[in-house]
Short mmCIF file of C-alpha atoms in Angstrom, two decimals:
data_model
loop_
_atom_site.label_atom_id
_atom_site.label_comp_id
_atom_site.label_asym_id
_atom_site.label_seq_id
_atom_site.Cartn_x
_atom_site.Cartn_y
_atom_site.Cartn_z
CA UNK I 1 50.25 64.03 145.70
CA UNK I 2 49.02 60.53 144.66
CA UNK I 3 45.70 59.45 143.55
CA UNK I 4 43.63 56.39 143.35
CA UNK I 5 42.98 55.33 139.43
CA UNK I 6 41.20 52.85 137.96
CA UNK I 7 42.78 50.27 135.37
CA UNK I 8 40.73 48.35 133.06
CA UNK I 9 43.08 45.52 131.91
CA UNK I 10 42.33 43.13 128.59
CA UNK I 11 43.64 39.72 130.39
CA UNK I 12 44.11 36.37 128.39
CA UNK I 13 46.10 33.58 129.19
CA UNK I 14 46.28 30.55 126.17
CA UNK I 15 46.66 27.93 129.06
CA UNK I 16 43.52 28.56 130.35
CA UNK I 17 41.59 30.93 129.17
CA UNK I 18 38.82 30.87 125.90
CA UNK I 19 39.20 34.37 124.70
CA UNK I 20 39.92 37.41 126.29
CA UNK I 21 38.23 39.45 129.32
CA UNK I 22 38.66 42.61 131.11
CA UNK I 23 40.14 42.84 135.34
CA UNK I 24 39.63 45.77 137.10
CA UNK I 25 42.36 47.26 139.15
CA UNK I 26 42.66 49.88 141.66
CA UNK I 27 46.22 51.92 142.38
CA UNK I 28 47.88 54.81 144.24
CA UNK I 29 49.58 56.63 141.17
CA UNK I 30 51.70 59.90 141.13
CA UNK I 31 50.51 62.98 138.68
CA UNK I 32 54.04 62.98 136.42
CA UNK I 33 53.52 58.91 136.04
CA UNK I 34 53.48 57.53 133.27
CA UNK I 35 51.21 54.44 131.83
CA UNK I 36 53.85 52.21 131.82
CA UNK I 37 55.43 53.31 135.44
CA UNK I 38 51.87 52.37 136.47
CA UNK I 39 51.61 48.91 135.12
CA UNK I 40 55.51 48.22 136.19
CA UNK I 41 53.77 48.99 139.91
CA UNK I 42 50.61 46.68 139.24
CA UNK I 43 53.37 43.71 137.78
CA UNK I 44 55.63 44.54 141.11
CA UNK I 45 53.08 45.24 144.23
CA UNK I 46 49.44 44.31 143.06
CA UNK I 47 49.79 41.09 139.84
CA UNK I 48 52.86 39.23 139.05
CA UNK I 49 51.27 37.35 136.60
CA UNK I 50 50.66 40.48 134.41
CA UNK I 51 52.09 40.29 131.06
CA UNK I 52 53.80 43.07 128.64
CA UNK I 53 56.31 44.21 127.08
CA UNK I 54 58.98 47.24 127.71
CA UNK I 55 62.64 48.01 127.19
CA UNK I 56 63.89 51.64 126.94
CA UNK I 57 61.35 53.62 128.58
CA UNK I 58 62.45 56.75 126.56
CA UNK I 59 59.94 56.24 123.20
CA UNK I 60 62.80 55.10 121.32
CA UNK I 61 62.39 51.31 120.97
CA UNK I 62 58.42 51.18 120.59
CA UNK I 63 58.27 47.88 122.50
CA UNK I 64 55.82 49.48 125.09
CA UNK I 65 53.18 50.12 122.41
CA UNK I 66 49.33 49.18 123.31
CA UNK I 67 45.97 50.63 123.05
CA UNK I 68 45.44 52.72 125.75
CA UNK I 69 41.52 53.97 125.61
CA UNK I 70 40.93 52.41 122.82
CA UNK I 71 44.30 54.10 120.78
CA UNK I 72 47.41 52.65 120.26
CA UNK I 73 50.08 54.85 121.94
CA UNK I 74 53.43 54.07 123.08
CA UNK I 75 53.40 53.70 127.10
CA UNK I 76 56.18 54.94 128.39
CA UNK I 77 55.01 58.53 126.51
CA UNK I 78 51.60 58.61 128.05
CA UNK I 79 50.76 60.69 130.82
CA UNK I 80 48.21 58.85 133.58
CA UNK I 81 47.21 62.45 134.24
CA UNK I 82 45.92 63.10 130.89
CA UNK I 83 44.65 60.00 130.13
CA UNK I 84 41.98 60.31 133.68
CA UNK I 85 41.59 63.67 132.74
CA UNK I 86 40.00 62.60 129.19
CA UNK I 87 38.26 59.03 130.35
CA UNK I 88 37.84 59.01 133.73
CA UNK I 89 39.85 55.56 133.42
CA UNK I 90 42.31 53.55 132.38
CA UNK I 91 41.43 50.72 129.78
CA UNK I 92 44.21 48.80 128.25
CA UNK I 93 44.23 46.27 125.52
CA UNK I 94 46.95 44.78 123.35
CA UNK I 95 47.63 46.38 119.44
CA UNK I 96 45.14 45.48 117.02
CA UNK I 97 45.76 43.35 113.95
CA UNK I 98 47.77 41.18 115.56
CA UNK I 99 47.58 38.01 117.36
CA UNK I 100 47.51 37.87 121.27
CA UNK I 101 49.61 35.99 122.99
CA UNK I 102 49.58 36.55 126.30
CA UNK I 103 47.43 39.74 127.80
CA UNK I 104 49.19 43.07 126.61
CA UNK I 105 51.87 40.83 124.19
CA UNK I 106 51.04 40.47 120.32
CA UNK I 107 52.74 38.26 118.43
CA UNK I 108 55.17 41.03 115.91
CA UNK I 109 56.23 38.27 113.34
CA UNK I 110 53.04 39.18 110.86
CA UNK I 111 54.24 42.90 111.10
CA UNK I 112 57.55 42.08 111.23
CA UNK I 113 57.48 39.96 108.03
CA UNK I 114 55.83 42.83 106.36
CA UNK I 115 58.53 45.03 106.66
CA UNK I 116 61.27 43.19 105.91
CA UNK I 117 58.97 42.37 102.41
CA UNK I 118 59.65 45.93 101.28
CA UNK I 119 63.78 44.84 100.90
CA UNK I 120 64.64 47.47 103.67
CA UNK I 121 68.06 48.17 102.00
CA UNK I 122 69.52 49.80 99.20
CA UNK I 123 70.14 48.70 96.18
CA UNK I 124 72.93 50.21 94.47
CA UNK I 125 72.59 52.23 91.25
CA UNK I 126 74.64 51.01 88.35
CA UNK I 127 76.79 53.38 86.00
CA UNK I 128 77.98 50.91 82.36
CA UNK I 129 76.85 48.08 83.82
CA UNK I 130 78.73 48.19 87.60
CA UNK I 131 77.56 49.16 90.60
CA UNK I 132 78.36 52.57 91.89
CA UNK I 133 80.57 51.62 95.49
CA UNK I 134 80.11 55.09 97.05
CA UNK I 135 77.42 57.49 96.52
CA UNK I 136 77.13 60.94 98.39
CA UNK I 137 73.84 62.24 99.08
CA UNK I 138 73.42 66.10 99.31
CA UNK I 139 71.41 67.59 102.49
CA UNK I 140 68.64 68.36 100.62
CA UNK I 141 68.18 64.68 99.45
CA UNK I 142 68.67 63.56 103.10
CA UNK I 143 65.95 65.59 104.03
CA UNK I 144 63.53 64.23 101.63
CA UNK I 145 64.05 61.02 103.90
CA UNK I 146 64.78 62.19 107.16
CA UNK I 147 61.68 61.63 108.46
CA UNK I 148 61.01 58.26 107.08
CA UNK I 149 64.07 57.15 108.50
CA UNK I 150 62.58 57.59 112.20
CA UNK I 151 60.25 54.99 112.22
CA UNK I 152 61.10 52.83 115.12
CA UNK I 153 58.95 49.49 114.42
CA UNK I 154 55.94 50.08 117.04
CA UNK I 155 53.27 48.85 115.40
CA UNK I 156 50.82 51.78 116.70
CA UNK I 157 49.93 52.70 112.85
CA UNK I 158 49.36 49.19 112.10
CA UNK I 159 47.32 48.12 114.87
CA UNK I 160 44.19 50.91 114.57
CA UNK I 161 44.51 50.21 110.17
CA UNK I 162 41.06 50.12 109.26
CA UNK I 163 42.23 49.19 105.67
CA UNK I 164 44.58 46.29 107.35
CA UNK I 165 41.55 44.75 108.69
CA UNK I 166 39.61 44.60 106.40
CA UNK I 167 42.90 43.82 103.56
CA UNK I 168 44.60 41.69 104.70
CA UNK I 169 47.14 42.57 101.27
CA UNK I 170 47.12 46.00 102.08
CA UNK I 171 50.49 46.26 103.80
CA UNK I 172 50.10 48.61 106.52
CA UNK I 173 51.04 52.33 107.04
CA UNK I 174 54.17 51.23 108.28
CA UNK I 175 55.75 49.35 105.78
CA UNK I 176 55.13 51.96 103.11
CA UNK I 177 56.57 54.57 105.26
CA UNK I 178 59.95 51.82 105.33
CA UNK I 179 59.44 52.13 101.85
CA UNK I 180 59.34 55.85 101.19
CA UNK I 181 62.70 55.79 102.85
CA UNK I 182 64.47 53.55 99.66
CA UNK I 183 62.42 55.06 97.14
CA UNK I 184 63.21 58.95 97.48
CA UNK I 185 67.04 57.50 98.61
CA UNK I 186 68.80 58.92 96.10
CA UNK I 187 71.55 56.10 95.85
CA UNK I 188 68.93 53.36 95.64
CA UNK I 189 68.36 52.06 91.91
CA UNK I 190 64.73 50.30 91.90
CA UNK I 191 62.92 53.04 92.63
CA UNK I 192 59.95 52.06 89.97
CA UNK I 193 59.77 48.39 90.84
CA UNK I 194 59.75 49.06 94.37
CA UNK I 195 56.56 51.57 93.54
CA UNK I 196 55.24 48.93 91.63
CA UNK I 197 55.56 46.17 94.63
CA UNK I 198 53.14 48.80 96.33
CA UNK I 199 50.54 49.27 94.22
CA UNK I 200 50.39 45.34 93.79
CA UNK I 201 50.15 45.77 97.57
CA UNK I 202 46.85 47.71 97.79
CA UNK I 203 48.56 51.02 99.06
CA UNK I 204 45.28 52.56 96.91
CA UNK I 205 43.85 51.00 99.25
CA UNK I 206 44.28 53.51 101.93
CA UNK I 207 40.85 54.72 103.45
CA UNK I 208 42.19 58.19 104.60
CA UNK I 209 41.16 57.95 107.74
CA UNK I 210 44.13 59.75 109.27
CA UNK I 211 44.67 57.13 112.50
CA UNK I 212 47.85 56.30 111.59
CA UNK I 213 48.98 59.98 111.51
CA UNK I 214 47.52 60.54 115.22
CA UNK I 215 48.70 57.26 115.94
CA UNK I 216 52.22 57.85 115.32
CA UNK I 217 54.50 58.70 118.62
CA UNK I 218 56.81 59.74 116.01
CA UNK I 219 55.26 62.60 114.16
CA UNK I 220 55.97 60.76 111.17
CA UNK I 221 52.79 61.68 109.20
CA UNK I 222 52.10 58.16 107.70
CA UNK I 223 49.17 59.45 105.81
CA UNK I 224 50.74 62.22 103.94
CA UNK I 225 53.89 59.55 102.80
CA UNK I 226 51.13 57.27 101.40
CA UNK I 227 49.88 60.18 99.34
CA UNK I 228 52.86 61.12 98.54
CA UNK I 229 53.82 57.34 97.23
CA UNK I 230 50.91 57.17 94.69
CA UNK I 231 51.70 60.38 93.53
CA UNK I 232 55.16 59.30 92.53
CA UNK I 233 53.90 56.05 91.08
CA UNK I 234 51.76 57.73 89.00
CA UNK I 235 54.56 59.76 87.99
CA UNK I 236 56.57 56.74 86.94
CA UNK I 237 53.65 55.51 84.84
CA UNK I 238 52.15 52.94 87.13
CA UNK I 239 48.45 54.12 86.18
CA UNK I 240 46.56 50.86 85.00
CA UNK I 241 44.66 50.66 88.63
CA UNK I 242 41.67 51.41 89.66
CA UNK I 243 43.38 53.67 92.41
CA UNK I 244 45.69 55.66 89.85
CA UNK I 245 42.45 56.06 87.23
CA UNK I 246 40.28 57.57 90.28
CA UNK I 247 42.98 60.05 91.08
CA UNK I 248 43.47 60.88 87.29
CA UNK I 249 39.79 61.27 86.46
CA UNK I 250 38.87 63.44 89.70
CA UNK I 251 42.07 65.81 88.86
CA UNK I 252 40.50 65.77 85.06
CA UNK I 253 37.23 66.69 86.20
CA UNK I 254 38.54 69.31 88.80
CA UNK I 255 40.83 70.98 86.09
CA UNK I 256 37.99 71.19 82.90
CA UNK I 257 34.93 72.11 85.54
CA UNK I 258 36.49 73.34 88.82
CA UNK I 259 34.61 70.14 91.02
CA UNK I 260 34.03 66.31 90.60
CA UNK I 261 31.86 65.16 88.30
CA UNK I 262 30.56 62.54 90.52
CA UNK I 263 28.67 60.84 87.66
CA UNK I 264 31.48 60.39 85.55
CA UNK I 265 34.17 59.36 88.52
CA UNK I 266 33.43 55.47 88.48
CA UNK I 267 33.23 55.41 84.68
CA UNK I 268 36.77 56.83 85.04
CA UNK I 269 37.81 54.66 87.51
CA UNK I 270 36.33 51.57 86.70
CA UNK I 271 35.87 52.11 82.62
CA UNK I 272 32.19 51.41 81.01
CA UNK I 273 31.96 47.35 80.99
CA UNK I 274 32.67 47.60 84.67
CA UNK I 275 29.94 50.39 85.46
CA UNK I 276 27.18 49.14 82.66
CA UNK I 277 26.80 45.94 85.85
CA UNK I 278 25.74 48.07 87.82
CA UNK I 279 23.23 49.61 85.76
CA UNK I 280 20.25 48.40 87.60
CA UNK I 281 22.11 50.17 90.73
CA UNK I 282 22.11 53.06 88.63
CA UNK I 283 18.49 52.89 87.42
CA UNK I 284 17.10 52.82 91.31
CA UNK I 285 19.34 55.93 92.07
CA UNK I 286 17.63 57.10 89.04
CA UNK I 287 14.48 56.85 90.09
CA UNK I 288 14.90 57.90 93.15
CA UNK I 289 16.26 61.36 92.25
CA UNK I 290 20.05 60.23 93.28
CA UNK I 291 21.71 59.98 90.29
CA UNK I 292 24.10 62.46 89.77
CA UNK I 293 24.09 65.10 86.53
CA UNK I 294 25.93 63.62 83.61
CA UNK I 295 26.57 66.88 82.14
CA UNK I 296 28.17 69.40 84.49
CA UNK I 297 29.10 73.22 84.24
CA UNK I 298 32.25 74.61 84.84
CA UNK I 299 31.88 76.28 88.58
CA UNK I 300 31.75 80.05 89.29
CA UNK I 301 35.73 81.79 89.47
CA UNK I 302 36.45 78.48 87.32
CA UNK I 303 39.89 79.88 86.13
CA UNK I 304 41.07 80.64 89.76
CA UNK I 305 40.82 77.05 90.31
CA UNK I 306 42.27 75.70 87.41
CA UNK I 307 45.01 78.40 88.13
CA UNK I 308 45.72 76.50 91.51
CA UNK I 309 45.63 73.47 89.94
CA UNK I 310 48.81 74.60 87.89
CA UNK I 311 50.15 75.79 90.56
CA UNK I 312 50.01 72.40 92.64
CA UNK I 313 51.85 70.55 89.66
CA UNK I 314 54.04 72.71 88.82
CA UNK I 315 55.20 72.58 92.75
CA UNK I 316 55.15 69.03 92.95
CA UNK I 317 57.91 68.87 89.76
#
């Protein structure tokens, strides 16, 4: 049985219009519909002029993607139903983080341009100085990329970045995903300078903040790949940043006292010349009874923790 459901559309047309503004709509839709069956009905029966994009309608291309209340999801994979059942309406707007160009269509080419920066390819390992031809690759080592591999180009990770928008040299979850699939290929030979291309491209940078993993119509897990990428460039030495000295120094302090020492984190992380500018920062917190202690004790059932500590490493070998 239909129902009547409310769109809220983000409309913009270059030609005439100064920014961007928000037309209400009204349609019949059936409960197994999906968001982009609906607007395919507004573009055919209610507003030809509506602009978007689509192709596949299956979640496999990722042309379809948009924010739908106020998350970027792919279409063609969201339920109507759910969405009402959430919001109570329908508001659409095109991904974040990238241009409009015409209502519900970004222009890709910024995001685009990103990933091809990463040198999706391989490049061949060499054995005496030539290149090895053919390389087999075990199941085990295919797994390691597998799901890297699926990343079909939406653009739903990128557009809700909170770290792309405010850094604009901060890559994008995307693109470091692209490149977790190279650098734990086992046939691909520039494995440390393509970890090094990252941190020069502020994947420290990355604010935690989970969206891309929720984001992600692929159950890719963006978020845990970026961890996983500074933990490997750490392993191959790439440690004089900020980011890498942060990690070090909190694992340091969580090993010898079983928590952070927050006083000593930033002295860590940023050495002493950096931290003795901020010393009349410091001196306020001071005052004010905020200053963390500079000399901390080692946390009740210390060993357990330092035993799980071990443990983690010796996993992650």
């Amino acid at each position: 049985m239909s129902q009547k459901v409310r769109f809220k559309i983000s409309r913009f047309n270059p030609e005439k219009d100064k920014k961007s503004y928000f037309k209400e709509y009204e349609l019949a839709v059936q409960p197994w519909e999906s968001v982009l069956e609906s607007l395919i009905s507004l573009r055919n029966n209610v507003d030809a002029s509506l602009s978007f994009r689509q192709s596949c309608k299956a979640g496999i291309c990722g042309s379809c993607a948009i924010r739908i209340n106020g998350r970027a999801k792919l279409a063609c994979k969201t339920s109507v139903h759910d969405e009402i059942s959430k919001f109570g309406e329908i508001k659409i707007e095109p991904l974040g983080n990238l241009p409009v160009l015409k209502d519900l269509v970004v222009d890709m080419e910024t995001f685009y341009d990103e990933m091809k920066d990463t040198n999706p390819w391989i490049e061949a390992k060499k054995n005496s100085g030539k290149l090895i031809e053919e390389h087999r690759i075990s199941p085990k080592d295919a797994d390691k990329i597998e799901k890297s591999s699926e990343c079909i180009w939406c653009a739903a990770c990128f557009s809700d970045c909170p770290s792309r928008e405010s850094n604009k040299k901060y890559l994008g979850p995307a693109a470091y995903v692209l490149s977790h699939r190279y650098i734990f290929d086992v046939r691909d030979g520039k494995k440390k300078e393509r970890l090094k291309k990252l941190v020069d491209k502020q994947i420290w940078a990355c604010a935690h903040c989970e969206r891309s993993t929720e984001n992600c119509p692929m159950d890719i897990e963006p978020q845990e790949i970026i961890s996983k990428l500074r933990e490997e460039s750490i392993k191959e030495g790439l440690i004089h940043n900020d980011g890498a000295r942060h990690a070090r120094t909190f694992e340091k302090s969580v090993k010898k006292y079983g928590g952070l020492s927050e006083a000593w984190l930033p002295v860590g992380t940023f050495g002493f010349i950096r931290v003795i500018k901020e010393l009349p920062m410091a001196i306020k917190l001071f005052f004010k009874g905020k200053l963390p202690p500079f000399f901390m004790k080692k946390i009740k059932n210390h060993e357990e923790i330092s035993q799980l500590e071990r443990n983690v490493n010796r996993n992650n070998l």
